[in-house]
mmCIF file of C-alpha atoms and ligand atoms in Angstrom:
data_model
loop_
_atom_site.group_PDB
_atom_site.id
_atom_site.type_symbol
_atom_site.label_atom_id
_atom_site.label_comp_id
_atom_site.label_asym_id
_atom_site.label_seq_id
_atom_site.Cartn_x
_atom_site.Cartn_y
_atom_site.Cartn_z
ATOM 1 C CA MET F 1 -13.625 -18.092 -3.057
ATOM 2 C CA SER F 2 -11.349 -20.364 -1.044
ATOM 3 C CA ASN F 3 -9.185 -19.023 1.791
ATOM 4 C CA THR F 4 -6.076 -19.389 -0.358
ATOM 5 C CA ASP F 5 -7.215 -16.667 -2.789
ATOM 6 C CA PHE F 6 -6.907 -13.883 -0.216
ATOM 7 C CA ALA F 7 -3.848 -11.674 0.140
ATOM 8 C CA LEU F 8 -4.237 -11.954 3.896
ATOM 9 C CA ALA F 9 -6.158 -14.481 5.978
ATOM 10 C CA VAL F 10 -6.237 -13.897 9.735
ATOM 11 C CA GLU F 11 -7.989 -16.628 11.701
ATOM 12 C CA ASP F 12 -8.788 -16.869 15.431
ATOM 13 C CA LEU F 13 -5.917 -14.490 16.136
ATOM 14 C CA THR F 14 -5.381 -13.828 19.839
ATOM 15 C CA VAL F 15 -2.839 -11.891 21.853
ATOM 16 C CA SER F 16 -2.866 -11.453 25.633
ATOM 17 C CA PHE F 17 -0.897 -8.897 27.562
ATOM 18 C CA ASP F 18 -0.763 -10.166 31.177
ATOM 19 C CA GLY F 19 -4.082 -11.945 30.725
ATOM 20 C CA PHE F 20 -5.772 -9.032 28.956
ATOM 21 C CA LYS F 21 -6.841 -10.044 25.446
ATOM 22 C CA ALA F 22 -6.044 -7.061 23.216
ATOM 23 C CA ILE F 23 -6.983 -9.216 20.204
ATOM 24 C CA ASP F 24 -9.542 -11.907 20.878
ATOM 25 C CA LYS F 25 -10.121 -14.709 18.356
ATOM 26 C CA LEU F 26 -10.210 -12.282 15.454
ATOM 27 C CA THR F 27 -10.862 -13.510 11.915
ATOM 28 C CA LEU F 28 -10.351 -11.238 8.919
ATOM 29 C CA TYR F 29 -9.762 -11.744 5.188
ATOM 30 C CA ILE F 30 -8.334 -9.148 2.825
ATOM 31 C CA ASP F 31 -8.511 -9.522 -0.951
ATOM 32 C CA ARG F 32 -5.734 -8.754 -3.374
ATOM 33 C CA ASN F 33 -6.188 -5.167 -4.658
ATOM 34 C CA GLU F 34 -8.471 -4.350 -1.731
ATOM 35 C CA LEU F 35 -8.326 -1.144 0.278
ATOM 36 C CA ARG F 36 -9.698 -2.032 3.711
ATOM 37 C CA VAL F 37 -10.240 0.554 6.416
ATOM 38 C CA ILE F 38 -10.276 -0.454 10.077
ATOM 39 C CA ILE F 39 -12.110 1.837 12.478
ATOM 40 C CA GLY F 40 -13.098 1.594 16.132
ATOM 41 C CA PRO F 41 -12.749 3.363 19.481
ATOM 42 C CA ASN F 42 -9.375 3.961 21.117
ATOM 43 C CA GLY F 43 -8.052 0.788 22.681
ATOM 44 C CA ALA F 44 -10.067 -1.462 20.334
ATOM 45 C CA GLY F 45 -6.882 -3.252 19.265
ATOM 46 C CA LYS F 46 -6.405 -1.739 15.789
ATOM 47 C CA THR F 47 -2.712 -0.898 16.138
ATOM 48 C CA THR F 48 -2.064 -4.193 17.927
ATOM 49 C CA LEU F 49 -3.566 -6.040 14.951
ATOM 50 C CA LEU F 50 -1.091 -4.356 12.595
ATOM 51 C CA ASP F 51 1.732 -5.106 15.089
ATOM 52 C CA LEU F 52 0.786 -8.789 14.921
ATOM 53 C CA ILE F 53 0.650 -8.848 11.127
ATOM 54 C CA CYS F 54 4.035 -7.144 10.681
ATOM 55 C CA GLY F 55 5.653 -9.187 13.475
ATOM 56 C CA LYS F 56 6.357 -6.416 15.983
ATOM 57 C CA THR F 57 4.176 -8.324 18.465
ATOM 58 C CA LYS F 58 3.996 -12.118 18.714
ATOM 59 C CA ALA F 59 0.580 -13.778 18.648
ATOM 60 C CA SER F 60 -0.582 -15.907 21.577
ATOM 61 C CA GLY F 61 -2.744 -18.019 19.295
ATOM 62 C CA GLY F 62 -4.398 -18.305 15.909
ATOM 63 C CA SER F 63 -3.060 -17.897 12.409
ATOM 64 C CA ILE F 64 -1.965 -15.149 10.017
ATOM 65 C CA LYS F 65 -1.485 -16.270 6.432
ATOM 66 C CA PHE F 66 -0.068 -13.974 3.789
ATOM 67 C CA LYS F 67 -0.218 -15.276 0.215
ATOM 68 C CA ASN F 68 -0.923 -18.595 1.898
ATOM 69 C CA THR F 69 2.293 -18.586 3.977
ATOM 70 C CA GLU F 70 1.950 -18.831 7.761
ATOM 71 C CA LEU F 71 3.486 -15.757 9.401
ATOM 72 C CA THR F 72 2.864 -16.150 13.108
ATOM 73 C CA ARG F 73 6.302 -17.511 13.933
ATOM 74 C CA MET F 74 8.194 -15.666 11.196
ATOM 75 C CA ALA F 75 10.680 -12.906 12.090
ATOM 76 C CA GLU F 76 9.727 -9.317 11.269
ATOM 77 C CA HIS F 77 12.427 -8.796 8.588
ATOM 78 C CA LYS F 78 11.377 -11.965 6.795
ATOM 79 C CA ARG F 79 7.797 -10.674 6.628
ATOM 80 C CA VAL F 80 9.159 -7.490 5.022
ATOM 81 C CA ARG F 81 10.957 -9.609 2.435
ATOM 82 C CA LEU F 82 7.747 -11.526 1.740
ATOM 83 C CA GLY F 83 6.090 -8.235 0.833
ATOM 84 C CA ILE F 84 4.614 -6.677 3.954
ATOM 85 C CA GLY F 85 5.121 -2.939 4.475
ATOM 86 C CA ARG F 86 4.025 -1.070 7.572
ATOM 87 C CA LYS F 87 3.842 2.641 8.223
ATOM 88 C CA PHE F 88 3.762 3.729 11.847
ATOM 89 C CA GLN F 89 1.980 6.796 13.173
ATOM 90 C CA THR F 90 5.085 9.000 13.315
ATOM 91 C CA PRO F 91 7.079 9.220 10.080
ATOM 92 C CA SER F 92 10.556 7.712 10.205
ATOM 93 C CA ILE F 93 12.400 9.446 7.393
ATOM 94 C CA TYR F 94 16.005 10.637 7.216
ATOM 95 C CA GLU F 95 15.556 14.372 7.792
ATOM 96 C CA ASN F 96 19.095 15.248 6.636
ATOM 97 C CA LEU F 97 18.891 13.352 3.355
ATOM 98 C CA SER F 98 17.150 14.569 0.223
ATOM 99 C CA VAL F 99 13.856 13.123 -0.944
ATOM 100 C CA PHE F 100 15.774 11.295 -3.672
ATOM 101 C CA GLN F 101 18.218 9.789 -1.171
ATOM 102 C CA ASN F 102 15.438 8.730 1.194
ATOM 103 C CA LEU F 103 13.795 6.808 -1.634
ATOM 104 C CA GLU F 104 17.095 5.476 -2.941
ATOM 105 C CA VAL F 105 18.139 3.943 0.398
ATOM 106 C CA SER F 106 14.741 2.244 0.618
ATOM 107 C CA TYR F 107 15.372 0.287 -2.566
ATOM 108 C CA PRO F 108 15.850 -3.352 -1.520
ATOM 109 C CA ALA F 109 19.622 -3.884 -1.710
ATOM 110 C CA GLY F 110 19.255 -7.508 -2.766
ATOM 111 C CA ARG F 111 17.542 -6.366 -5.934
ATOM 112 C CA SER F 112 20.418 -4.163 -7.067
ATOM 113 C CA VAL F 113 22.486 -5.748 -9.830
ATOM 114 C CA PHE F 114 25.623 -5.024 -7.777
ATOM 115 C CA GLY F 115 24.269 -6.514 -4.582
ATOM 116 C CA ALA F 116 24.264 -5.052 -1.093
ATOM 117 C CA LEU F 117 28.041 -4.552 -0.788
ATOM 118 C CA ALA F 118 28.681 -2.485 -3.881
ATOM 119 C CA PHE F 119 25.427 -0.603 -4.045
ATOM 120 C CA GLN F 120 25.341 1.913 -6.858
ATOM 121 C CA CYS F 121 22.636 4.158 -8.133
ATOM 122 C CA THR F 122 21.835 2.263 -11.286
ATOM 123 C CA GLU F 123 19.423 3.434 -13.926
ATOM 124 C CA ALA F 124 16.906 0.924 -12.589
ATOM 125 C CA VAL F 125 17.009 2.489 -9.133
ATOM 126 C CA LYS F 126 16.727 6.001 -10.561
ATOM 127 C CA ALA F 127 13.730 4.965 -12.643
ATOM 128 C CA LYS F 128 12.063 3.388 -9.619
ATOM 129 C CA VAL F 129 12.702 6.511 -7.506
ATOM 130 C CA GLN F 130 11.173 8.660 -10.250
ATOM 131 C CA GLU F 131 8.122 6.399 -10.538
ATOM 132 C CA VAL F 132 7.510 6.318 -6.782
ATOM 133 C CA ALA F 133 8.181 10.046 -6.357
ATOM 134 C CA THR F 134 5.521 10.713 -8.987
ATOM 135 C CA ASP F 135 3.101 8.367 -7.187
ATOM 136 C CA VAL F 136 3.542 10.226 -3.890
ATOM 137 C CA ARG F 137 3.555 13.706 -5.464
ATOM 138 C CA LEU F 138 7.174 14.484 -4.662
ATOM 139 C CA ALA F 139 8.668 14.332 -8.178
ATOM 140 C CA ASP F 140 9.426 18.061 -8.071
ATOM 141 C CA ARG F 141 10.994 17.806 -4.592
ATOM 142 C CA LEU F 142 13.659 15.167 -5.254
ATOM 143 C CA ASP F 143 16.536 17.469 -4.255
ATOM 144 C CA THR F 144 14.782 18.919 -1.213
ATOM 145 C CA GLU F 145 16.118 17.974 2.205
ATOM 146 C CA ALA F 146 13.417 15.778 3.756
ATOM 147 C CA GLY F 147 13.432 17.803 6.977
ATOM 148 C CA LEU F 148 12.178 20.824 5.038
ATOM 149 C CA LEU F 149 9.053 19.084 3.709
ATOM 150 C CA SER F 150 5.594 19.874 5.093
ATOM 151 C CA HIS F 151 4.109 17.413 7.570
ATOM 152 C CA GLY F 152 1.901 15.930 4.835
ATOM 153 C CA GLN F 153 4.798 15.592 2.404
ATOM 154 C CA LYS F 154 6.821 13.763 5.073
ATOM 155 C CA GLN F 155 3.977 11.282 5.418
ATOM 156 C CA TRP F 156 3.917 10.807 1.642
ATOM 157 C CA LEU F 157 7.667 10.355 1.571
ATOM 158 C CA GLU F 158 7.399 7.577 4.104
ATOM 159 C CA ILE F 159 4.685 5.920 2.031
ATOM 160 C CA GLY F 160 7.065 6.294 -0.927
ATOM 161 C CA MET F 161 9.870 4.632 1.021
ATOM 162 C CA LEU F 162 7.579 1.671 1.586
ATOM 163 C CA LEU F 163 6.510 1.612 -2.077
ATOM 164 C CA MET F 164 10.179 1.353 -3.122
ATOM 165 C CA GLN F 165 10.029 -2.200 -1.762
ATOM 166 C CA GLU F 166 6.939 -2.998 -3.837
ATOM 167 C CA PRO F 167 4.971 -4.450 -0.919
ATOM 168 C CA GLU F 168 2.002 -6.634 -1.720
ATOM 169 C CA LEU F 169 0.393 -5.666 1.568
ATOM 170 C CA LEU F 170 0.771 -2.116 2.809
ATOM 171 C CA MET F 171 -0.495 -1.126 6.270
ATOM 172 C CA LEU F 172 -0.956 2.497 7.318
ATOM 173 C CA ASP F 173 -1.827 3.602 10.862
ATOM 174 C CA GLU F 174 -3.698 6.939 10.868
ATOM 175 C CA PRO F 175 -1.890 8.321 7.808
ATOM 176 C CA ILE F 176 -3.752 11.652 7.624
ATOM 177 C CA ALA F 177 -3.396 12.725 11.259
ATOM 178 C CA GLY F 178 -2.233 16.353 11.289
ATOM 179 C CA MET F 179 -2.753 16.883 7.551
ATOM 180 C CA SER F 180 -4.473 19.875 5.980
ATOM 181 C CA ALA F 181 -7.803 19.386 4.159
ATOM 182 C CA ARG F 182 -6.042 19.572 0.797
ATOM 183 C CA GLU F 183 -3.385 17.068 1.888
ATOM 184 C CA ARG F 184 -6.140 14.702 3.032
ATOM 185 C CA GLU F 185 -7.806 14.884 -0.373
ATOM 186 C CA LEU F 186 -4.533 14.194 -2.125
ATOM 187 C CA THR F 187 -3.789 11.314 0.241
ATOM 188 C CA ALA F 188 -7.175 9.757 -0.580
ATOM 189 C CA GLU F 189 -6.261 9.899 -4.281
ATOM 190 C CA LEU F 190 -2.821 8.514 -3.528
ATOM 191 C CA LEU F 191 -4.192 5.525 -1.620
ATOM 192 C CA GLN F 192 -6.693 4.782 -4.368
ATOM 193 C CA ARG F 193 -3.846 4.797 -6.908
ATOM 194 C CA ILE F 194 -1.544 2.506 -4.966
ATOM 195 C CA CYS F 195 -4.114 -0.179 -4.069
ATOM 196 C CA THR F 196 -4.533 -1.203 -7.701
ATOM 197 C CA ASP F 197 -1.701 -3.725 -7.522
ATOM 198 C CA ARG F 198 -1.572 -4.515 -3.823
ATOM 199 C CA ALA F 199 -3.734 -4.905 -0.733
ATOM 200 C CA VAL F 200 -3.827 -1.878 1.580
ATOM 201 C CA ILE F 201 -5.029 -1.716 5.188
ATOM 202 C CA VAL F 202 -5.652 1.733 6.643
ATOM 203 C CA ILE F 203 -6.569 2.583 10.229
ATOM 204 C CA GLU F 204 -8.396 5.883 10.318
ATOM 205 C CA HIS F 205 -10.794 7.980 12.403
ATOM 206 C CA ASP F 206 -11.860 10.635 9.886
ATOM 207 C CA MET F 207 -15.209 9.353 8.579
ATOM 208 C CA GLU F 208 -15.249 11.612 5.504
ATOM 209 C CA PHE F 209 -11.871 10.200 4.539
ATOM 210 C CA VAL F 210 -12.966 6.627 5.261
ATOM 211 C CA LYS F 211 -16.034 7.090 3.059
ATOM 212 C CA GLN F 212 -13.836 8.338 0.233
ATOM 213 C CA ILE F 213 -11.357 5.471 0.187
ATOM 214 C CA ALA F 214 -12.783 2.305 1.755
ATOM 215 C CA HIS F 215 -13.820 -0.672 -0.313
ATOM 216 C CA LYS F 216 -14.954 -2.333 2.897
ATOM 217 C CA VAL F 217 -14.845 -1.187 6.513
ATOM 218 C CA THR F 218 -14.032 -3.369 9.522
ATOM 219 C CA VAL F 219 -15.177 -2.057 12.890
ATOM 220 C CA MET F 220 -13.168 -3.312 15.859
ATOM 221 C CA HIS F 221 -14.217 -3.214 19.496
ATOM 222 C CA GLN F 222 -12.509 -4.842 22.491
ATOM 223 C CA GLY F 223 -10.192 -6.923 20.327
ATOM 224 C CA LYS F 224 -13.021 -8.340 18.234
ATOM 225 C CA ILE F 225 -14.787 -7.487 15.003
ATOM 226 C CA LEU F 226 -18.062 -5.716 15.714
ATOM 227 C CA ALA F 227 -19.170 -5.203 12.113
ATOM 228 C CA GLU F 228 -17.811 -5.452 8.597
ATOM 229 C CA GLY F 229 -19.014 -4.418 5.159
ATOM 230 C CA PRO F 230 -19.550 -1.443 2.889
ATOM 231 C CA MET F 231 -19.423 1.949 4.616
ATOM 232 C CA ASP F 232 -23.170 2.717 4.315
ATOM 233 C CA LYS F 233 -24.102 -0.618 5.883
ATOM 234 C CA VAL F 234 -21.579 -0.259 8.734
ATOM 235 C CA GLN F 235 -22.679 3.330 9.393
ATOM 236 C CA ALA F 236 -26.281 2.257 9.801
ATOM 237 C CA ASP F 237 -25.394 -0.588 12.217
ATOM 238 C CA GLU F 238 -26.895 0.119 15.653
ATOM 239 C CA ARG F 239 -24.016 -1.546 17.509
ATOM 240 C CA VAL F 240 -21.475 0.537 15.600
ATOM 241 C CA ILE F 241 -23.375 3.737 16.390
ATOM 242 C CA ASP F 242 -23.508 2.659 20.044
ATOM 243 C CA VAL F 243 -19.817 2.000 20.585
ATOM 244 C CA TYR F 244 -18.215 4.355 18.100
ATOM 245 C CA LEU F 245 -20.015 6.590 15.643
ATOM 246 C CA GLY F 246 -22.486 7.955 18.199
ATOM 247 C CA HIS F 247 -19.674 9.561 20.211
HETATM 248 P P1 ADP G 301 -6.137 1.090 19.142
HETATM 249 O O1 ADP G 301 -5.030 1.176 18.151
HETATM 250 O O2 ADP G 301 -7.384 0.484 18.588
HETATM 251 O O3 ADP G 301 -6.424 2.386 19.812
HETATM 252 P P2 ADP G 301 -4.281 -0.590 20.599
HETATM 253 O O4 ADP G 301 -4.070 -1.738 19.694
HETATM 254 O O5 ADP G 301 -3.212 0.441 20.642
HETATM 255 O O6 ADP G 301 -5.686 0.089 20.307
HETATM 256 O O7 ADP G 301 -4.470 -1.133 22.079
HETATM 257 C C1 ADP G 301 -5.411 -2.129 22.421
HETATM 258 C C2 ADP G 301 -5.286 -2.453 23.870
HETATM 259 O O8 ADP G 301 -4.125 -3.218 24.110
HETATM 260 C C3 ADP G 301 -5.190 -1.232 24.770
HETATM 261 O O9 ADP G 301 -5.926 -1.482 25.939
HETATM 262 C C4 ADP G 301 -3.703 -1.137 25.058
HETATM 263 O O10 ADP G 301 -3.469 -0.520 26.292
HETATM 264 C C5 ADP G 301 -3.298 -2.593 25.062
HETATM 265 N N1 ADP G 301 -1.899 -2.811 24.651
HETATM 266 C C6 ADP G 301 -1.401 -2.586 23.418
HETATM 267 N N2 ADP G 301 -0.100 -2.934 23.354
HETATM 268 C C7 ADP G 301 0.236 -3.394 24.577
HETATM 269 C C8 ADP G 301 1.434 -3.928 25.157
HETATM 270 N N3 ADP G 301 2.553 -4.053 24.443
HETATM 271 N N4 ADP G 301 1.383 -4.315 26.456
HETATM 272 C C9 ADP G 301 0.247 -4.199 27.172
HETATM 273 N N5 ADP G 301 -0.909 -3.722 26.685
HETATM 274 C C10 ADP G 301 -0.930 -3.328 25.414
HETATM 275 MG MG1 MG G 302 -3.891 2.843 17.437
#
């Protein structure tokens, strides 16, 4: 496979904060339709890597190619338009709006037949809201005020808001933190469903959850990749046990 076949190709990526290299010549390739989990100790650089890919943080060196387009100097909103969606650790939903409205406002305005100025809830938008709400298990909560949802449902709603934009790369930072066991199970199913037509990167600590969802696992340590491969191989790696799993 050539480097142009990947959804995401990160090469020699580096970022320094006052001389400290939070990401240090990191190289990583993600396939289309792949669900990759990134694990590693606190401070390894996992969140910073997502910040670099979505454009929240500017790289000091190296390259990030998405669908073969160089991103490193591209503005954050342009990366969103190219198809990159990022979920942060705390959900950013509109608590006072209904589930339906939260999804509706996330529909890319440019795609509406009326354009951004005269946005109307067309049948196409309604159908998309229904489809996404079903995907994130909120189809029977469309009229509920988002603030009244459970913590897990709020997380799903935010994933839904990202799915409204049909991202080709979706990045989730610790999506199951604070969820109940049942919500974790359902989230695993949800992630498996939504990676069938896009690449998904998940940062997670819960090893049971990682085992359930990961196609491949990347272990980060001190801004570098320590190990990468299928879960059973990574779990048996002495260096991984040393710096992470052994603790
Ligand atoms: P992880 O998500 O793996 O726990 P982070 O990516 O949050 O790790 O952080 C990696 C390292 O980079 C940490 O030492 C953190 O303090 C540092 N860091 C992250 N962002 C910044 C920043 N904007 N300025 C300075 N240091 C930062
Ligand atoms: Mg983090």
